Coordinates of C-alpha atoms and ligand atoms in Angstrom, one line a residue:
M2 CA 18.5 -22.0 15.7
T3 CA 16.7 -20.9 12.0
L4 CA 13.2 -19.9 11.3
I5 CA 11.6 -21.5 9.0
V6 CA 8.0 -20.7 8.2
Q7 CA 5.9 -23.5 6.5
K8 CA 2.9 -23.4 4.1
Y9 CA 1.0 -26.9 3.5
G10 CA -1.7 -26.9 0.7
G11 CA -5.0 -28.0 0.9
T12 CA -3.7 -31.5 -1.3
S13 CA -0.8 -32.2 1.3
V14 CA -3.7 -31.5 4.4
G15 CA -6.9 -33.4 2.3
T16 CA -7.0 -36.2 4.3
P17 CA -6.9 -37.3 8.3
E18 CA -3.6 -39.8 6.9
R19 CA -2.0 -36.5 4.9
I20 CA -2.8 -34.1 8.2
G21 CA -0.2 -36.8 10.1
A22 CA 2.2 -36.8 7.3
V23 CA 2.9 -32.8 7.7
A24 CA 2.9 -33.8 11.1
D25 CA 5.8 -36.1 11.1
R26 CA 7.3 -33.6 8.4
V27 CA 7.3 -30.8 10.7
I28 CA 8.4 -32.5 13.4
N29 CA 11.5 -33.8 11.6
Y30 CA 12.6 -30.3 10.8
C31 CA 11.8 -29.4 15.0
R32 CA 14.8 -32.3 15.6
R33 CA 16.7 -30.8 13.2
G34 CA 17.2 -27.5 15.9
H35 CA 14.6 -25.5 13.6
Q36 CA 11.2 -23.0 15.2
V37 CA 9.1 -24.2 12.9
V38 CA 5.9 -22.0 12.1
V39 CA 3.1 -23.7 9.9
V40 CA 0.4 -22.0 7.6
V41 CA -2.1 -24.9 6.4
S42 CA -5.0 -24.0 3.8
A43 CA -8.2 -25.6 3.9
M44 CA -8.8 -29.3 3.4
S45 CA -8.8 -29.7 -1.0
G46 CA -12.2 -28.4 -2.7
E47 CA -13.4 -27.8 1.0
T48 CA -13.1 -23.6 -0.1
D49 CA -14.8 -24.5 -3.1
R50 CA -17.9 -26.6 -1.1
L51 CA -18.6 -23.8 1.3
L52 CA -18.9 -21.7 -2.5
G53 CA -21.1 -23.7 -3.0
L54 CA -23.5 -24.1 -0.1
A55 CA -23.4 -19.8 -0.3
Q56 CA -24.3 -20.3 -3.6
Q57 CA -27.8 -22.5 -3.2
I58 CA -28.7 -19.9 -0.4
T59 CA -28.3 -16.7 -2.9
A60 CA -26.4 -16.4 -5.7
S61 CA -24.8 -12.9 -4.8
P62 CA -24.1 -13.7 -1.1
D63 CA -22.9 -10.7 1.1
P64 CA -19.2 -10.6 1.2
R65 CA -18.9 -10.1 4.7
E66 CA -20.8 -13.3 4.8
Q67 CA -19.3 -15.2 2.3
D68 CA -15.4 -14.3 4.3
M69 CA -16.9 -15.3 7.3
L70 CA -18.2 -18.3 5.8
L71 CA -14.8 -19.4 3.5
A72 CA -11.9 -18.6 6.6
T73 CA -14.0 -21.6 8.6
G74 CA -11.8 -23.6 6.0
E75 CA -8.9 -23.3 7.5
Q76 CA -9.9 -23.0 10.6
V77 CA -10.6 -27.4 11.1
T78 CA -7.1 -28.2 9.6
I79 CA -4.8 -26.1 12.1
A80 CA -7.2 -27.5 14.8
L81 CA -6.5 -31.0 13.3
L82 CA -3.1 -30.6 12.8
T83 CA -1.7 -29.1 15.9
M84 CA -3.7 -32.3 17.6
A85 CA -1.8 -34.8 15.3
L86 CA 1.9 -32.8 16.3
Q87 CA 0.5 -32.8 19.6
Q88 CA -0.4 -36.4 19.4
R89 CA 3.1 -37.3 18.1
G90 CA 4.4 -35.6 21.8
Q91 CA 5.6 -31.7 20.0
A92 CA 3.8 -29.3 21.7
A93 CA 1.9 -26.9 19.3
R94 CA -0.3 -24.4 19.4
S95 CA -2.8 -22.6 16.6
Y96 CA -3.8 -19.3 15.5
T97 CA -6.7 -18.2 13.6
G98 CA -5.7 -15.2 11.2
P99 CA -7.4 -12.9 13.6
Q100 CA -6.0 -14.0 16.8
V101 CA -2.1 -13.7 15.4
P102 CA -3.7 -10.6 14.6
I103 CA -2.9 -10.5 10.5
R104 CA -4.5 -7.2 10.2
T105 CA -6.0 -6.8 6.6
D106 CA -7.9 -4.2 4.5
S107 CA -11.2 -4.5 4.5
A108 CA -11.9 -5.3 1.1
Y109 CA -13.2 -9.1 1.1
S110 CA -12.7 -12.0 -1.0
K111 CA -9.5 -9.9 -1.9
A112 CA -8.0 -8.3 1.4
R113 CA -4.4 -6.8 1.1
I114 CA -2.1 -7.6 4.6
A115 CA -1.5 -3.8 6.8
A116 CA 0.1 -5.8 9.3
I117 CA 0.9 -8.4 11.6
D118 CA 1.9 -8.3 15.0
A119 CA 4.2 -11.3 15.8
D120 CA 4.6 -11.2 19.6
R121 CA 2.1 -13.6 20.2
V122 CA 3.8 -16.6 17.3
R123 CA 7.3 -14.8 18.7
A124 CA 6.7 -15.7 22.0
D125 CA 5.2 -19.1 22.0
L126 CA 7.9 -20.3 19.9
T127 CA 10.1 -18.7 22.5
A128 CA 8.5 -21.5 24.3
G129 CA 9.7 -24.6 22.5
H130 CA 6.1 -24.7 20.3
V131 CA 5.0 -24.7 16.7
V132 CA 2.4 -22.5 16.2
V133 CA 0.0 -23.4 13.1
V134 CA -1.3 -20.4 11.3
A135 CA -4.6 -20.7 9.0
G136 CA -3.8 -19.1 5.1
F137 CA -6.0 -17.1 3.4
Q138 CA -7.5 -15.0 6.5
G139 CA -7.0 -11.4 8.3
V140 CA -9.0 -9.3 10.8
D141 CA -9.9 -5.7 9.6
E142 CA -9.8 -2.3 11.4
H143 CA -13.0 -3.2 12.6
G144 CA -13.1 -6.7 13.5
H145 CA -14.4 -8.0 10.6
I146 CA -12.7 -11.4 9.2
T147 CA -11.5 -11.4 5.9
T148 CA -9.9 -13.5 3.1
L149 CA -6.9 -13.0 0.7
G150 CA -7.9 -14.3 -2.2
R151 CA -7.8 -17.8 -3.5
G152 CA -4.8 -19.3 -2.9
G153 CA -3.7 -17.2 0.2
S154 CA -2.8 -18.8 2.2
D155 CA 0.8 -18.6 -0.1
T156 CA 0.8 -15.2 1.3
T157 CA 0.1 -15.5 5.0
A158 CA 2.9 -17.3 4.8
V159 CA 5.3 -15.8 3.1
A160 CA 4.2 -12.4 5.2
L161 CA 4.6 -14.0 8.3
A162 CA 8.1 -15.5 7.2
T163 CA 8.1 -11.2 7.1
A164 CA 6.9 -10.1 10.1
L165 CA 9.2 -12.6 11.7
Q166 CA 12.1 -12.4 9.9
A167 CA 12.3 -16.1 9.1
D168 CA 15.5 -17.6 7.2
E169 CA 13.3 -19.5 4.7
C170 CA 9.7 -19.2 3.7
Q171 CA 9.0 -23.2 2.0
I172 CA 5.6 -23.7 0.1
F173 CA 4.9 -27.8 0.4
T174 CA 2.1 -28.7 -2.1
D175 CA 1.4 -31.8 -4.6
V176 CA 4.6 -31.0 -7.4
D177 CA 7.9 -31.1 -6.3
G178 CA 8.9 -27.4 -7.9
V179 CA 8.2 -24.9 -10.1
Y180 CA 8.1 -26.5 -13.7
T181 CA 8.9 -25.2 -16.9
T182 CA 4.7 -25.3 -17.5
D183 CA 2.4 -26.9 -15.7
P184 CA 3.3 -30.7 -15.6
R185 CA -0.3 -31.8 -15.3
V186 CA -0.4 -30.1 -18.7
V187 CA 2.8 -30.9 -21.0
S188 CA 4.1 -34.4 -18.9
E189 CA 7.7 -33.3 -20.2
A190 CA 7.5 -30.6 -18.4
R191 CA 10.6 -30.2 -15.9
R192 CA 11.8 -28.9 -13.2
L193 CA 13.4 -25.8 -12.5
A194 CA 16.2 -25.9 -9.3
R195 CA 15.6 -21.9 -9.4
I196 CA 14.3 -19.3 -10.7
T197 CA 14.1 -15.4 -10.6
F198 CA 12.1 -13.4 -9.3
E199 CA 10.8 -11.2 -11.9
E200 CA 10.3 -14.6 -14.0
M201 CA 8.3 -15.8 -11.5
L202 CA 6.0 -13.4 -10.9
E203 CA 5.4 -12.8 -14.8
M204 CA 4.4 -16.5 -14.7
A205 CA 1.6 -15.8 -11.6
S206 CA 0.8 -13.4 -13.5
L207 CA 0.6 -15.0 -16.4
G208 CA -1.8 -17.6 -14.7
S209 CA 0.9 -20.3 -13.1
K210 CA -1.5 -20.8 -10.1
V211 CA 1.4 -22.4 -8.1
L212 CA 2.1 -19.7 -6.0
Q213 CA -0.2 -16.3 -5.4
I214 CA 1.0 -13.4 -7.6
R215 CA 0.7 -11.7 -4.2
A216 CA 3.1 -14.0 -2.1
V217 CA 5.6 -13.6 -4.8
E218 CA 5.3 -9.7 -4.8
F219 CA 5.6 -9.9 -1.2
A220 CA 8.6 -12.2 -0.5
G221 CA 10.0 -10.2 -3.9
K222 CA 10.0 -6.5 -1.8
Y223 CA 11.4 -7.8 1.1
N224 CA 14.0 -10.5 0.3
I225 CA 12.5 -13.7 1.5
P226 CA 14.5 -16.7 0.4
L227 CA 11.1 -18.7 -0.7
R228 CA 11.1 -22.7 -1.9
V229 CA 8.5 -24.3 -3.8
L230 CA 8.8 -28.5 -2.4
S231 CA 6.7 -31.8 -2.8
S232 CA 5.0 -32.4 0.7
F233 CA 4.6 -36.3 -0.3
T234 CA 8.3 -36.7 -1.9
E235 CA 11.8 -35.4 -0.4
G236 CA 14.3 -33.4 -3.0
E237 CA 15.5 -29.2 -2.9
G238 CA 12.0 -27.7 -5.2
T239 CA 13.0 -24.5 -6.6
L240 CA 14.0 -21.8 -5.2
I241 CA 13.1 -18.4 -6.1
T242 CA 16.1 -15.6 -6.2
Y243 CA 17.3 -12.7 -7.5
E244 CA 20.1 -14.3 -9.3
E245 CA 19.9 -15.1 -12.4
D246 CA 20.8 -18.7 -12.3
H247 CA 24.3 -18.9 -15.5
A248 CA 24.7 -22.3 -15.4
V249 CA 21.1 -21.9 -18.0
E250 CA 22.1 -18.3 -18.9
H251 CA 21.8 -19.1 -22.7
A252 CA 18.0 -20.6 -21.3
L253 CA 15.8 -18.1 -24.2
I254 CA 12.6 -19.0 -22.5
T255 CA 12.9 -20.2 -18.9
G256 CA 9.1 -21.3 -18.6
I257 CA 5.3 -21.0 -20.5
A258 CA 2.5 -19.8 -18.9
F259 CA -1.7 -19.9 -19.8
N260 CA -4.4 -18.5 -18.7
R261 CA -7.8 -19.6 -18.9
D262 CA -9.1 -17.1 -17.6
E263 CA -9.4 -13.9 -19.7
T264 CA -12.5 -13.4 -22.2
Q265 CA -12.5 -11.6 -25.2
L266 CA -14.9 -8.4 -26.2
T267 CA -15.2 -6.8 -30.1
I268 CA -15.9 -3.1 -31.3
L269 CA -16.9 -3.7 -35.0
G270 CA -16.9 -0.4 -37.0
V271 CA -17.2 2.7 -35.7
E272 CA -15.5 5.9 -36.3
D273 CA -12.2 5.8 -36.1
R274 CA -12.0 9.5 -34.4
P275 CA -9.7 10.6 -31.1
G276 CA -11.6 9.8 -27.9
V277 CA -13.2 6.5 -29.2
A278 CA -10.5 4.2 -26.9
S279 CA -11.8 6.3 -23.6
A280 CA -14.9 6.1 -24.5
I281 CA -14.9 2.1 -24.9
L282 CA -12.8 1.6 -21.6
G283 CA -13.8 4.4 -19.4
P284 CA -17.3 2.8 -18.4
I285 CA -15.6 -0.5 -18.2
A286 CA -13.1 1.4 -15.7
E287 CA -15.6 2.7 -14.1
A288 CA -17.5 -0.7 -13.5
N289 CA -14.3 -1.7 -11.9
I290 CA -13.2 -3.8 -14.5
D291 CA -9.7 -4.5 -15.3
V292 CA -8.5 -4.6 -18.5
D293 CA -5.9 -6.7 -20.2
M294 CA -5.0 -7.0 -23.7
I295 CA -5.8 -4.2 -25.7
V296 CA -6.4 -3.8 -30.1
Q297 CA -7.3 -1.3 -31.9
N298 CA -7.0 -1.9 -35.7
S299 CA -8.2 0.8 -38.6
A300 CA -9.6 0.0 -41.2
H301 CA -9.8 2.2 -44.7
D302 CA -13.0 3.6 -44.9
G303 CA -12.3 5.6 -41.8
T304 CA -13.7 2.9 -38.8
T305 CA -11.9 1.2 -36.9
D306 CA -12.5 -2.3 -34.5
F307 CA -12.0 -2.3 -30.6
T308 CA -11.0 -5.3 -28.7
F309 CA -10.1 -6.4 -25.4
T310 CA -9.5 -8.9 -22.7
V311 CA -10.7 -9.1 -18.7
Q312 CA -11.4 -11.5 -16.3
R313 CA -14.4 -14.0 -16.8
N314 CA -15.8 -13.4 -14.2
D315 CA -16.2 -9.8 -15.5
Y316 CA -17.6 -10.9 -18.7
K317 CA -20.9 -10.9 -18.2
A318 CA -20.9 -7.1 -16.8
A319 CA -18.5 -6.1 -19.7
L320 CA -20.3 -7.9 -22.2
E321 CA -23.5 -5.8 -20.9
I322 CA -21.9 -2.2 -20.7
V323 CA -20.0 -2.7 -24.0
R324 CA -23.4 -3.5 -26.2
A325 CA -24.6 -0.4 -24.6
I326 CA -21.5 1.7 -26.0
G327 CA -21.8 -0.2 -29.1
V328 CA -25.2 1.3 -29.9
R329 CA -23.9 4.6 -28.3
L330 CA -21.1 4.8 -31.0
G331 CA -23.3 3.4 -33.8
A332 CA -21.1 0.2 -34.0
R333 CA -21.3 -2.0 -36.8
E334 CA -21.2 -5.2 -34.2
V335 CA -20.4 -6.4 -31.0
K336 CA -19.2 -9.4 -30.4
G337 CA -17.6 -11.5 -26.5
D338 CA -16.3 -14.9 -27.0
D339 CA -15.3 -16.3 -23.9
K340 CA -13.6 -19.5 -25.4
I341 CA -9.9 -18.0 -25.8
V342 CA -6.8 -18.6 -23.7
K343 CA -3.7 -16.9 -23.1
I344 CA -0.4 -19.0 -23.5
S345 CA 3.2 -16.8 -22.8
L346 CA 6.6 -17.4 -22.7
V347 CA 8.5 -15.8 -19.7
G348 CA 12.6 -15.7 -19.8
V349 CA 15.2 -13.3 -18.6
G350 CA 16.7 -14.6 -21.3
M351 CA 14.3 -13.0 -23.5
R352 CA 15.9 -9.7 -23.4
T353 CA 19.3 -10.2 -25.0
H354 CA 17.9 -12.3 -28.0
A355 CA 16.0 -11.5 -30.9
G356 CA 13.7 -13.6 -32.5
I357 CA 11.8 -15.1 -29.7
A358 CA 8.3 -13.8 -31.1
S359 CA 8.5 -15.0 -34.7
R360 CA 10.0 -18.7 -33.3
M361 CA 6.6 -18.6 -31.5
F362 CA 4.5 -17.6 -34.4
A363 CA 6.1 -19.4 -36.8
T364 CA 5.6 -22.7 -34.0
L365 CA 1.8 -22.2 -33.9
A366 CA 1.2 -21.9 -37.6
R367 CA 2.8 -25.1 -38.1
E368 CA 0.4 -25.9 -36.0
G369 CA -2.6 -24.6 -38.4
I370 CA -3.1 -22.0 -34.9
N371 CA -4.7 -18.7 -35.3
I372 CA -3.6 -16.2 -33.2
R373 CA -6.2 -13.4 -31.8
M374 CA -4.2 -10.7 -30.2
I375 CA -0.4 -10.7 -29.1
S376 CA 1.2 -8.6 -26.9
T377 CA 5.1 -8.5 -25.3
S378 CA 6.5 -6.3 -22.5
E379 CA 10.6 -7.0 -21.7
I380 CA 10.8 -10.8 -20.5
K381 CA 7.4 -12.4 -21.6
I382 CA 4.9 -12.9 -25.0
S383 CA 1.8 -13.8 -24.9
V384 CA -1.1 -14.9 -27.6
V385 CA -4.7 -15.2 -27.3
V386 CA -6.1 -18.5 -28.6
D387 CA -8.9 -20.2 -29.0
Q388 CA -9.1 -22.3 -26.6
K389 CA -9.4 -25.5 -28.2
Y390 CA -5.3 -25.6 -28.8
L391 CA -4.3 -25.2 -25.4
E392 CA -3.1 -28.1 -24.6
L393 CA -1.5 -28.3 -28.4
G394 CA 0.0 -24.7 -28.6
V395 CA 1.8 -25.3 -24.8
R396 CA 3.1 -28.6 -25.3
V397 CA 4.1 -27.5 -29.4
L398 CA 5.9 -24.2 -28.0
H399 CA 7.9 -26.1 -25.4
E400 CA 9.0 -28.5 -27.6
A401 CA 10.6 -25.6 -30.0
F402 CA 12.1 -24.2 -27.1
G403 CA 13.7 -27.5 -25.8
L404 CA 12.3 -26.9 -22.6
E405 CA 11.4 -30.2 -21.9
Q406 CA 13.6 -33.1 -19.8
E407 CA 16.9 -34.0 -20.5
A408 CA 16.9 -37.4 -21.9
A409 CA 18.4 -39.8 -19.4
Ligands
LIG527 P1 -1.7 -25.6 -3.4 O1 -3.5 -26.2 -3.3 O2 -1.0 -26.6 -2.7 O3 -1.8 -24.5 -2.8 P2 -1.8 -25.0 -6.0 O4 -3.1 -26.2 -6.9 O5 -2.8 -24.4 -5.4 O6 -1.4 -26.5 -4.8 O7 -0.6 -24.8 -6.7 C1 -0.1 -26.4 -7.3 C2 -0.4 -27.0 -8.7 O8 -0.2 -26.0 -9.7 C3 0.0 -28.2 -9.2 O9 -0.4 -28.9 -9.1 C4 -0.1 -27.5 -11.0 O10 -0.6 -28.4 -11.3 C5 0.0 -26.4 -11.1 N1 1.2 -25.9 -11.6 C6 0.7 -24.7 -12.8 N2 1.9 -23.9 -13.3 C7 2.7 -24.6 -12.6 C8 3.8 -24.6 -12.9 N3 4.8 -23.7 -14.1 N4 4.9 -25.6 -12.0 C9 4.5 -26.6 -11.2 N5 3.3 -26.8 -11.0 C10 1.9 -25.5 -11.7
LIG528 N1 -8.3 -22.2 0.6 C1 -8.0 -21.2 -0.4 C2 -8.2 -22.0 -1.3 O1 -8.7 -22.6 -1.9 C3 -6.8 -20.4 0.0 C4 -5.5 -21.4 -0.5 O2 -5.7 -22.7 -0.9 O3 -4.0 -21.2 -0.6 O4 -8.3 -21.0 -2.3
LIG529 MG1 -2.3 -22.8 -3.8

């Protein structure tokens, strides 16, 4: 008998009919002799709806109360799914995160899982129950409800799979696997049968929201077999694995990720002397704002321009800080731009092949797409371009690196 943890995302439990279909699928696995723990998200749109309600009360909700509010979304779906299972004759029981308990730190809205006490879940499984657990939530050491960040149900599933030493963690969603790029943007995108943890981690951290980055980190660290599958169709999905797929050994690029969540800040014409970078980035770090890309270029006249990117929700705060620094440093100008996008090529094949960057830049140049920033690491190359070029840029790169569907 194997133990499987399955996670169903918001679209998969978006209506009572779909919840019924999830119950049928879960029962199918039980009939084949598996023990099943199910993690569910809130019904699609519900978390955003709750956030909207809070905004109608106050522009800056208390973080504890916001988590209290958001955690209700998942509580609805665990109860409904458990009822659907019971109605079909399957013994089942639901738990909220705090009831399991899933213990986290106290960082509201982005809490990290510290430990899971899985005894209760294990006892129910042994008694023949399907156990249904609310994703995205936990409880801190003082008993306060916390949430794990958007997309956090993926992480709940992987963490539970680790705690239970499950044989596999299956993430059921509205696409039938991980694709070479978001299939909503490039219709020719191709499903990958396998992808390495290392590549999936890059894809997730560079903006592919098919899996929450912490879930991939967790699964990689504890070597939990992780699979992304469709909740609407049958199929093998995509296996996230340690082994590189030798059949595609010669693929230079595995996938293309993009991130609409970045914004750019620039200080122009400050005196080029030691300490400038820290004078600019110090106050940004003090305000707890994460910086992603950084570029500095010096002019012949002894001045320098300094550009960096931050997440969209930090943009306003960062711009205010940079304006103040600009005045202090006597900058010629301070600029902000929130109409940018980062496009990244990812692939372990890059390690052993030169010329990927030049092919990327030439492909973008042919379309008249100006590159504003570049950053590289061992298995990725990222560029920042104007937001209006997102679809075009991803599509031409997808084609240039031969990632599209093989002709039938
Ligand atoms: P869920 O609600 O099930 O957690 P998400 O919306 O979080 O679903 O994730 C699935 C979505 O991820 C897909 O609908 C797809 O648009 C998007 N996505 C982005 N990049 C990729 C990719 N490389 N492969 C597959 N899906 C991707
Ligand atoms: N409901 C939460 C969200 O919308 C968590 C999740 O779906 O994974 O982000
Ligand atoms: Mg998700």
